[in-house]
């Protein structure tokens, strides 16, 4: 920070703005456009990048007006990315550093992680691009098919282990302390250095105006800290004069942070996470718990939770306004709905929900919701209409449809 403080906020703002939309290696990446703040000493030749970042900050006008009574509601689509989740932001930094270490002949044979499906997808893609072996520990039958096929296709060694994410995390920590395998989970701060650029990007996309609220779904809890760090650096280096209030949203079936928050930060108890449609945050013993608490306490933050029905309904509502979000973003939207209903978030507050993965990774749960295959769920289901292949039958369906729209 001392070195960065040699330049003022105006210098950094104009440097970052000058790199947007350019292809000059490596600054066209949203992460590497902030290279001086991320990993200053790395040689551009060592960087492994898929031009991640610069994701759409979507003005969710219809969702905001219709369901929240808000005119200034935005969704930061971090999931519209090379491997379909925000994990690309941190993984480009970690794999670049490993690439550099290997060129320096350091004993790093490969890179490994435990994953609920997104970290493994990002790790295997970036490693494959650089020709570095990757090893992923996945909880058997607990991640989506789309997520499972990503590391398989990218040539990773995929271990499908009969445990949950927390069990995989424990195993990979043991293994990486014995073997020359570099641990890629978010307890490694290189990951967070990349992920923090999403916060800087939000400020940049608002022409360096600070939103009132940023809502992030939380599992292993690296991302909420990364957002805090990005905002805080912008404040300390004079790019902006305040930071937003942060909200971390958890699934009620995997809510150790929420329970800790509700205890007044008195007692943290890791727990056995139950099955949730937000499967990527089915985590009971998050590695970054202390960092998350630090971020929330220093941003006047809040923790909320979402039941299975709430998160699936929120996802369906968002999709019905033209988005195609993942269940974890449904968790964050539920938090927003609750905080709007209780009046904590005001109708004029500029609010950003961070969308963390692409909806196409979670088509099974969406299909089940819309087909009415999930008992007790489907308030906003839109099932396909089965119709005979004749003109009259098709016309009958269309007439009913047009009449229903007229009402
Ligand atoms: C899609 C998605 N959303 C949210 C999260 C939560 O992020 P974090 O583990 O950094 O809290 C994860 C991973 O845990 C994820 O894969
Ligand atoms: N959702 C994550 C869980 C692991 O988180 P990490 O950020 O510590 O790697 C995943 O996709 O694996």
Short mmCIF file of C-alpha atoms and ligand atoms in Angstrom, two decimals:
data_model
loop_
_atom_site.label_atom_id
_atom_site.label_comp_id
_atom_site.label_asym_id
_atom_site.label_seq_id
_atom_site.Cartn_x
_atom_site.Cartn_y
_atom_site.Cartn_z
CA UNK A 1 0.00 0.00 0.00
CA UNK A 2 2.88 2.39 0.76
CA UNK A 3 4.23 1.97 -2.77
CA UNK A 4 0.79 2.39 -4.33
CA UNK A 5 0.18 5.55 -2.29
CA UNK A 6 2.93 7.31 -4.28
CA UNK A 7 0.19 7.96 -6.84
CA UNK A 8 -3.12 9.65 -6.14
CA UNK A 9 -6.65 8.39 -6.75
CA UNK A 10 -7.03 10.36 -9.99
CA UNK A 11 -3.92 8.65 -11.40
CA UNK A 12 -5.26 5.17 -10.65
CA UNK A 13 -8.75 5.95 -11.93
CA UNK A 14 -7.46 7.20 -15.25
CA UNK A 15 -4.92 4.36 -15.60
CA UNK A 16 -7.62 1.72 -15.03
CA UNK A 17 -10.11 3.52 -17.29
CA UNK A 18 -7.52 3.76 -20.08
CA UNK A 19 -7.20 -0.03 -20.24
CA UNK A 20 -10.87 -0.94 -20.63
CA UNK A 21 -11.73 -2.53 -23.97
CA UNK A 22 -8.09 -2.79 -25.14
CA UNK A 23 -6.30 -5.93 -26.25
CA UNK A 24 -2.76 -4.97 -25.18
CA UNK A 25 -1.48 -8.00 -23.27
CA UNK A 26 -2.35 -8.52 -20.45
CA UNK A 27 -4.33 -5.35 -19.69
CA UNK A 28 -7.46 -6.29 -21.65
CA UNK A 29 -8.29 -8.67 -18.81
CA UNK A 30 -10.40 -7.05 -16.10
CA UNK A 31 -8.05 -8.60 -13.54
CA UNK A 32 -4.75 -7.72 -15.20
CA UNK A 33 -5.92 -4.20 -16.03
CA UNK A 34 -5.30 -3.76 -12.29
CA UNK A 35 -1.96 -5.60 -12.37
CA UNK A 36 -0.17 -3.10 -10.12
CA UNK A 37 -2.72 -3.85 -7.38
CA UNK A 38 -2.84 -7.60 -7.96
CA UNK A 39 0.59 -9.10 -8.64
CA UNK A 40 2.88 -6.24 -9.68
CA UNK A 41 6.13 -8.13 -10.09
CA UNK A 42 4.98 -10.84 -12.50
CA UNK A 43 6.34 -10.75 -16.04
CA UNK A 44 3.49 -10.44 -18.59
CA UNK A 45 4.97 -13.48 -20.40
CA UNK A 46 4.22 -15.63 -17.36
CA UNK A 47 0.56 -14.60 -17.13
CA UNK A 48 -2.10 -17.21 -17.94
CA UNK A 49 -5.24 -15.29 -18.83
CA UNK A 50 -8.52 -15.83 -20.68
CA UNK A 51 -9.35 -12.10 -20.60
CA UNK A 52 -11.55 -12.69 -17.56
CA UNK A 53 -13.36 -9.87 -15.78
CA UNK A 54 -14.97 -6.81 -17.36
CA UNK A 55 -18.28 -8.59 -16.76
CA UNK A 56 -21.61 -6.96 -17.40
CA UNK A 57 -23.04 -4.75 -14.67
CA UNK A 58 -26.65 -5.23 -15.67
CA UNK A 59 -29.31 -2.66 -14.78
CA UNK A 60 -32.03 -5.11 -13.68
CA UNK A 61 -34.73 -2.57 -14.40
CA UNK A 62 -37.73 -4.87 -14.61
CA UNK A 63 -36.81 -7.03 -11.62
CA UNK A 64 -36.04 -3.94 -9.56
CA UNK A 65 -39.21 -2.04 -10.41
CA UNK A 66 -41.64 -4.96 -10.47
CA UNK A 67 -40.51 -7.03 -7.50
CA UNK A 68 -38.58 -4.60 -5.31
CA UNK A 69 -39.98 -1.14 -6.00
CA UNK A 70 -36.44 -0.04 -6.84
CA UNK A 71 -35.11 1.94 -9.76
CA UNK A 72 -31.43 1.55 -9.04
CA UNK A 73 -30.92 -2.20 -8.79
CA UNK A 74 -28.02 -3.88 -10.62
CA UNK A 75 -26.68 -7.39 -11.10
CA UNK A 76 -22.94 -7.88 -11.58
CA UNK A 77 -22.77 -10.91 -13.85
CA UNK A 78 -19.45 -12.42 -12.71
CA UNK A 79 -20.68 -15.83 -13.89
CA UNK A 80 -20.64 -14.83 -17.55
CA UNK A 81 -17.00 -15.74 -17.86
CA UNK A 82 -14.57 -18.22 -19.43
CA UNK A 83 -15.54 -21.19 -17.22
CA UNK A 84 -18.91 -19.81 -16.15
CA UNK A 85 -18.19 -18.52 -12.66
CA UNK A 86 -16.40 -15.75 -10.75
CA UNK A 87 -13.61 -18.21 -9.89
CA UNK A 88 -11.80 -17.25 -13.12
CA UNK A 89 -10.91 -13.89 -11.54
CA UNK A 90 -8.77 -15.47 -8.85
CA UNK A 91 -7.60 -18.49 -10.78
CA UNK A 92 -5.81 -16.48 -13.47
CA UNK A 93 -3.63 -14.98 -10.71
CA UNK A 94 -2.91 -18.23 -8.89
CA UNK A 95 -2.11 -20.22 -12.03
CA UNK A 96 0.05 -17.39 -13.39
CA UNK A 97 2.12 -17.42 -10.22
CA UNK A 98 2.47 -21.21 -10.39
CA UNK A 99 3.52 -20.87 -14.03
CA UNK A 100 6.18 -18.43 -12.94
CA UNK A 101 7.39 -20.67 -10.10
CA UNK A 102 7.66 -23.62 -12.45
CA UNK A 103 9.72 -21.56 -14.92
CA UNK A 104 11.98 -20.69 -11.97
CA UNK A 105 12.36 -24.49 -11.49
CA UNK A 106 10.63 -24.44 -8.11
CA UNK A 107 9.31 -27.89 -7.11
CA UNK A 108 5.65 -27.45 -8.02
CA UNK A 109 4.50 -30.60 -9.78
CA UNK A 110 0.88 -29.54 -10.16
CA UNK A 111 -2.03 -27.68 -8.62
CA UNK A 112 -4.89 -29.16 -6.59
CA UNK A 113 -8.17 -28.08 -5.03
CA UNK A 114 -11.28 -29.30 -3.27
CA UNK A 115 -14.36 -28.05 -5.00
CA UNK A 116 -18.12 -27.82 -5.20
CA UNK A 117 -17.69 -27.53 -8.96
CA UNK A 118 -16.65 -24.00 -9.91
CA UNK A 119 -13.14 -23.75 -8.48
CA UNK A 120 -12.33 -27.11 -10.12
CA UNK A 121 -13.64 -25.89 -13.49
CA UNK A 122 -11.53 -22.73 -13.35
CA UNK A 123 -8.42 -24.50 -12.06
CA UNK A 124 -8.49 -27.20 -14.71
CA UNK A 125 -9.07 -24.71 -17.56
CA UNK A 126 -6.26 -22.32 -16.61
CA UNK A 127 -3.86 -25.19 -15.87
CA UNK A 128 -4.69 -26.83 -19.18
CA UNK A 129 -4.00 -23.55 -21.00
CA UNK A 130 -0.53 -23.44 -19.43
CA UNK A 131 0.21 -27.18 -19.63
CA UNK A 132 0.27 -27.58 -15.84
CA UNK A 133 -1.16 -30.80 -14.27
CA UNK A 134 -4.28 -30.23 -12.16
CA UNK A 135 -5.91 -32.46 -9.57
CA UNK A 136 -9.44 -31.88 -8.28
CA UNK A 137 -11.20 -33.44 -5.28
CA UNK A 138 -14.97 -33.43 -5.78
CA UNK A 139 -17.72 -34.65 -3.44
CA UNK A 140 -19.29 -37.59 -5.33
CA UNK A 141 -22.80 -36.91 -6.67
CA UNK A 142 -22.95 -33.43 -5.15
CA UNK A 143 -22.12 -31.24 -8.12
CA UNK A 144 -23.98 -30.65 -11.38
CA UNK A 145 -23.18 -32.63 -14.54
CA UNK A 146 -22.13 -29.44 -16.33
CA UNK A 147 -19.61 -28.71 -13.56
CA UNK A 148 -18.32 -32.29 -13.46
CA UNK A 149 -17.65 -32.43 -17.18
CA UNK A 150 -15.54 -29.24 -17.12
CA UNK A 151 -12.40 -30.63 -15.38
CA UNK A 152 -12.87 -33.98 -17.15
CA UNK A 153 -12.77 -32.22 -20.53
CA UNK A 154 -9.81 -30.05 -19.54
CA UNK A 155 -7.72 -33.11 -18.68
CA UNK A 156 -7.56 -32.78 -14.88
CA UNK A 157 -7.14 -35.79 -12.62
CA UNK A 158 -10.66 -35.91 -11.16
CA UNK A 159 -11.14 -37.69 -7.85
CA UNK A 160 -14.81 -38.21 -7.05
CA UNK A 161 -14.78 -38.82 -3.30
CA UNK A 162 -17.51 -40.28 -1.14
CA UNK A 163 -17.74 -37.31 1.23
CA UNK A 164 -18.94 -33.71 1.22
CA UNK A 165 -16.99 -30.55 0.29
CA UNK A 166 -15.65 -30.11 3.83
CA UNK A 167 -14.34 -33.69 3.72
CA UNK A 168 -12.63 -33.01 0.36
CA UNK A 169 -11.14 -29.79 1.76
CA UNK A 170 -9.66 -31.64 4.73
CA UNK A 171 -8.16 -34.30 2.46
CA UNK A 172 -6.61 -31.87 -0.02
CA UNK A 173 -5.00 -29.90 2.81
CA UNK A 174 -3.43 -33.10 4.13
CA UNK A 175 -2.29 -34.22 0.68
CA UNK A 176 -0.77 -30.85 -0.31
CA UNK A 177 1.25 -30.74 2.89
CA UNK A 178 2.90 -34.05 1.86
CA UNK A 179 3.25 -33.74 -1.93
CA UNK A 180 4.59 -30.98 -4.25
CA UNK A 181 1.05 -30.01 -5.20
CA UNK A 182 0.13 -26.33 -4.85
CA UNK A 183 -3.17 -25.69 -3.05
CA UNK A 184 -5.54 -23.56 -5.11
CA UNK A 185 -8.45 -22.98 -2.73
CA UNK A 186 -9.24 -19.47 -1.54
CA UNK A 187 -7.22 -19.71 1.66
CA UNK A 188 -4.45 -18.91 -0.82
CA UNK A 189 -4.47 -15.10 -0.96
CA UNK A 190 -3.46 -15.06 -4.65
CA UNK A 191 -7.04 -16.08 -5.41
CA UNK A 192 -8.45 -13.18 -3.42
CA UNK A 193 -6.12 -10.69 -5.10
CA UNK A 194 -7.81 -11.54 -8.41
CA UNK A 195 -11.33 -11.73 -7.03
CA UNK A 196 -11.07 -8.28 -5.43
CA UNK A 197 -10.92 -6.70 -8.91
CA UNK A 198 -14.67 -7.33 -9.31
CA UNK A 199 -15.25 -4.74 -6.58
CA UNK A 200 -12.97 -2.22 -8.28
CA UNK A 201 -14.75 -2.93 -11.55
CA UNK A 202 -18.15 -2.15 -10.02
CA UNK A 203 -16.91 1.28 -8.91
CA UNK A 204 -15.37 1.87 -12.31
CA UNK A 205 -18.61 0.89 -14.07
CA UNK A 206 -20.47 3.45 -11.94
CA UNK A 207 -17.92 6.12 -12.95
CA UNK A 208 -16.37 5.83 -9.50
CA UNK A 209 -19.61 6.42 -7.64
CA UNK A 210 -20.09 4.12 -4.66
CA UNK A 211 -23.22 1.94 -4.46
CA UNK A 212 -25.03 1.75 -1.12
CA UNK A 213 -25.19 -2.04 -0.91
CA UNK A 214 -23.39 -5.02 -2.43
CA UNK A 215 -24.82 -8.49 -1.80
CA UNK A 216 -22.65 -11.59 -2.27
CA UNK A 217 -23.60 -15.27 -1.80
CA UNK A 218 -21.19 -16.94 0.63
CA UNK A 219 -19.86 -20.49 1.01
CA UNK A 220 -16.14 -20.91 1.70
CA UNK A 221 -16.22 -17.12 2.31
CA UNK A 222 -13.21 -15.95 0.32
CA UNK A 223 -15.30 -13.81 -2.00
CA UNK A 224 -16.98 -11.59 0.59
CA UNK A 225 -13.53 -10.72 1.93
CA UNK A 226 -12.19 -10.15 -1.59
CA UNK A 227 -14.98 -7.65 -2.27
CA UNK A 228 -14.25 -5.87 0.99
CA UNK A 229 -10.56 -5.69 0.15
CA UNK A 230 -11.21 -4.28 -3.33
CA UNK A 231 -13.52 -1.56 -2.01
CA UNK A 232 -11.26 -0.74 0.92
CA UNK A 233 -8.18 -0.34 -1.29
CA UNK A 234 -10.11 2.07 -3.52
CA UNK A 235 -11.01 4.12 -0.45
CA UNK A 236 -7.52 4.08 1.05
CA UNK A 237 -5.86 4.98 -2.24
CA UNK A 238 -8.25 7.88 -2.81
CA UNK A 239 -10.27 6.58 -5.78
CA UNK A 240 -13.52 6.89 -3.76
CA UNK A 241 -14.35 8.31 -0.34
CA UNK A 242 -16.41 5.52 1.21
CA UNK A 243 -17.24 1.82 0.79
CA UNK A 244 -20.64 0.13 0.35
CA UNK A 245 -22.35 -1.88 3.06
CA UNK A 246 -21.81 -5.57 2.37
CA UNK A 247 -24.36 -8.35 2.74
CA UNK A 248 -23.33 -12.00 2.74
CA UNK A 249 -26.16 -14.38 1.85
CA UNK A 250 -26.16 -18.06 2.78
CA UNK A 251 -28.46 -21.00 2.10
CA UNK A 252 -30.39 -21.85 5.30
CA UNK A 253 -29.24 -25.44 4.76
CA UNK A 254 -25.57 -24.40 4.96
CA UNK A 255 -25.52 -21.34 7.19
CA UNK A 256 -22.61 -21.37 9.67
CA UNK A 257 -21.82 -17.68 9.07
CA UNK A 258 -25.47 -16.68 9.50
CA UNK A 259 -25.70 -18.49 12.84
CA UNK A 260 -22.43 -16.91 13.96
CA UNK A 261 -23.77 -13.45 12.99
CA UNK A 262 -27.03 -14.11 14.82
CA UNK A 263 -25.07 -15.02 17.97
CA UNK A 264 -23.61 -11.49 17.89
CA UNK A 265 -20.32 -12.92 16.61
CA UNK A 266 -19.96 -14.75 19.94
CA UNK A 267 -19.60 -18.33 18.92
CA UNK A 268 -18.61 -19.92 15.61
CA UNK A 269 -19.66 -23.53 15.19
CA UNK A 270 -18.75 -25.42 12.02
CA UNK A 271 -21.64 -27.63 10.98
CA UNK A 272 -22.54 -30.46 8.64
CA UNK A 273 -24.08 -28.72 5.65
CA UNK A 274 -27.35 -30.12 4.37
CA UNK A 275 -28.20 -30.62 0.72
CA UNK A 276 -29.14 -27.40 -1.05
CA UNK A 277 -30.01 -26.46 -4.62
CA UNK A 278 -27.29 -23.85 -4.15
CA UNK A 279 -24.87 -26.77 -4.23
CA UNK A 280 -21.72 -24.70 -4.75
CA UNK A 281 -22.21 -23.14 -1.29
CA UNK A 282 -23.02 -26.39 0.52
CA UNK A 283 -20.17 -25.78 2.95
CA UNK A 284 -20.28 -26.15 6.75
CA UNK A 285 -16.72 -25.27 7.76
CA UNK A 286 -15.63 -22.30 5.61
CA UNK A 287 -11.88 -21.73 5.40
CA UNK A 288 -12.15 -17.94 5.30
CA UNK A 289 -14.49 -17.50 8.27
CA UNK A 290 -12.24 -14.99 10.06
CA UNK A 291 -11.67 -12.93 6.93
CA UNK A 292 -15.44 -12.83 6.31
CA UNK A 293 -16.17 -11.61 9.82
CA UNK A 294 -13.50 -8.92 9.42
CA UNK A 295 -15.07 -7.79 6.13
CA UNK A 296 -18.59 -7.67 7.53
CA UNK A 297 -17.69 -5.94 10.77
CA UNK A 298 -15.71 -3.27 8.93
CA UNK A 299 -18.38 -2.56 6.34
CA UNK A 300 -21.35 -2.35 8.72
CA UNK A 301 -22.37 -5.60 7.05
CA UNK A 302 -25.29 -7.97 7.41
CA UNK A 303 -25.72 -11.73 6.97
CA UNK A 304 -28.99 -13.14 5.60
CA UNK A 305 -30.19 -16.63 4.74
CA UNK A 306 -32.53 -18.21 2.19
CA UNK A 307 -34.63 -21.35 2.43
CA UNK A 308 -34.71 -23.74 -0.52
CA UNK A 309 -38.12 -22.48 -1.63
CA UNK A 310 -37.08 -18.84 -1.31
CA UNK A 311 -33.91 -19.24 -3.34
CA UNK A 312 -35.57 -21.24 -6.11
CA UNK A 313 -38.50 -18.79 -6.34
CA UNK A 314 -36.10 -15.83 -6.45
CA UNK A 315 -34.11 -17.52 -9.22
CA UNK A 316 -37.31 -18.19 -11.21
CA UNK A 317 -38.49 -14.60 -10.80
CA UNK A 318 -35.15 -13.23 -11.98
CA UNK A 319 -35.15 -15.58 -14.96
CA UNK A 320 -38.68 -14.44 -15.83
CA UNK A 321 -37.26 -10.91 -16.31
CA UNK A 322 -34.67 -12.05 -18.84
CA UNK A 323 -31.79 -13.13 -16.65
CA UNK A 324 -30.61 -16.76 -16.40
CA UNK A 325 -29.02 -16.94 -12.99
CA UNK A 326 -27.71 -19.72 -10.75
CA UNK A 327 -29.30 -20.82 -7.45
CA UNK A 328 -26.54 -19.04 -5.46
CA UNK A 329 -27.57 -15.76 -7.03
CA UNK A 330 -31.11 -16.77 -5.98
CA UNK A 331 -29.79 -16.83 -2.40
CA UNK A 332 -28.41 -13.30 -2.78
CA UNK A 333 -31.65 -12.06 -4.35
CA UNK A 334 -33.62 -13.56 -1.45
CA UNK A 335 -31.46 -11.58 0.96
CA UNK A 336 -32.27 -8.44 -1.00
CA UNK A 337 -36.00 -9.19 -1.02
CA UNK A 338 -35.94 -9.70 2.76
CA UNK A 339 -33.95 -6.55 3.43
CA UNK A 340 -36.27 -4.54 1.17
CA UNK A 341 -39.37 -5.95 2.90
CA UNK A 342 -37.98 -5.06 6.31
CA UNK A 343 -37.09 -1.56 5.10
CA UNK A 344 -33.36 -1.99 5.79
CA UNK A 345 -32.62 -1.38 2.11
CA UNK A 346 -34.50 1.67 0.87
CA UNK A 347 -36.27 2.07 -2.47
CA UNK A 348 -33.69 4.60 -3.69
CA UNK A 349 -30.62 2.77 -2.45
CA UNK A 350 -28.24 1.83 -5.25
CA UNK A 351 -27.84 -1.91 -4.78
CA UNK A 352 -25.74 -4.54 -6.56
CA UNK A 353 -26.28 -8.30 -6.33
CA UNK A 354 -23.23 -10.30 -7.36
CA UNK A 355 -24.23 -13.14 -9.67
CA UNK A 356 -21.56 -15.79 -9.21
CA UNK A 357 -22.16 -18.52 -11.80
CA UNK A 358 -23.86 -19.04 -15.14
CA UNK A 359 -27.38 -20.50 -15.00
CA UNK A 360 -26.45 -23.04 -17.68
CA UNK A 361 -24.42 -24.93 -15.05
CA UNK A 362 -27.61 -25.60 -13.11
CA UNK A 363 -30.19 -26.61 -15.69
CA UNK A 364 -31.31 -29.75 -13.83
CA UNK A 365 -32.66 -27.85 -10.83
CA UNK A 366 -34.30 -25.29 -13.11
CA UNK A 367 -35.94 -28.06 -15.17
CA UNK A 368 -37.15 -29.84 -12.04
CA UNK A 369 -38.58 -26.58 -10.65
CA UNK A 370 -40.48 -25.72 -13.83
CA UNK A 371 -41.74 -29.29 -14.34
CA UNK A 372 -43.20 -29.33 -10.83
CA UNK A 373 -40.91 -32.23 -9.88
CA UNK A 374 -39.83 -30.69 -6.56
CA UNK A 375 -42.44 -31.38 -3.87
CA UNK A 376 -43.89 -28.18 -2.39
CA UNK A 377 -42.19 -25.92 -4.94
CA UNK A 378 -42.92 -24.19 -8.21
CA UNK A 379 -44.83 -20.98 -7.41
CA UNK A 380 -43.40 -19.38 -10.53
CA UNK A 381 -43.10 -22.54 -12.65
CA UNK A 382 -43.56 -22.22 -16.41
CA UNK A 383 -43.83 -25.81 -17.67
CA UNK A 384 -43.83 -26.58 -21.40
CA UNK A 385 -47.30 -27.28 -22.83
CA UNK A 386 -47.70 -30.69 -24.44
CA UNK A 387 -49.79 -30.28 -27.55
CA UNK A 388 -50.95 -32.52 -30.40
CA UNK A 389 -49.40 -31.86 -33.82
CA UNK A 390 -52.56 -30.43 -35.44
CA UNK A 391 -53.63 -26.87 -36.27
CA UNK A 392 -56.77 -26.90 -34.07
CA UNK A 393 -54.95 -28.05 -30.94
CA UNK A 394 -52.20 -25.49 -31.40
CA UNK A 395 -54.78 -22.73 -31.99
CA UNK A 396 -56.69 -23.70 -28.82
CA UNK A 397 -53.57 -23.36 -26.73
CA UNK A 398 -52.66 -20.02 -28.32
CA UNK A 399 -56.17 -18.59 -27.84
CA UNK A 400 -56.11 -19.49 -24.14
CA UNK A 401 -52.67 -17.93 -23.87
CA UNK A 402 -53.72 -14.66 -25.55
CA UNK A 403 -56.86 -14.46 -23.41
CA UNK A 404 -54.84 -14.96 -20.22
CA UNK A 405 -52.53 -12.09 -21.27
CA UNK A 406 -55.53 -9.78 -21.96
CA UNK A 407 -56.81 -10.01 -18.36
C1 LIG B 1 -21.42 -20.15 -7.77
C2 LIG B 1 -20.84 -19.82 -6.45
N1 LIG B 1 -21.39 -18.83 -5.75
C3 LIG B 1 -20.91 -18.48 -4.54
C4 LIG B 1 -19.84 -19.14 -3.99
C5 LIG B 1 -19.36 -18.67 -2.66
O1 LIG B 1 -18.10 -18.08 -2.73
P1 LIG B 1 -17.13 -18.18 -1.49
O2 LIG B 1 -16.76 -19.62 -1.34
O3 LIG B 1 -15.97 -17.35 -1.85
O4 LIG B 1 -17.89 -17.70 -0.32
C6 LIG B 1 -19.26 -20.20 -4.67
C7 LIG B 1 -18.16 -21.01 -4.10
O5 LIG B 1 -18.10 -21.22 -2.92
C8 LIG B 1 -19.76 -20.54 -5.94
O6 LIG B 1 -19.20 -21.51 -6.64
N1 LIG B 2 -17.72 -22.94 -4.51
C1 LIG B 2 -16.38 -23.32 -4.43
C2 LIG B 2 -15.98 -23.87 -3.09
C3 LIG B 2 -14.51 -23.74 -2.85
O1 LIG B 2 -14.21 -22.39 -2.73
P1 LIG B 2 -12.78 -21.75 -2.89
O2 LIG B 2 -13.07 -20.37 -3.34
O3 LIG B 2 -12.13 -21.84 -1.57
O4 LIG B 2 -11.99 -22.50 -3.90
C4 LIG B 2 -16.09 -24.27 -5.59
O5 LIG B 2 -16.62 -24.05 -6.65
O6 LIG B 2 -15.35 -25.21 -5.43
#
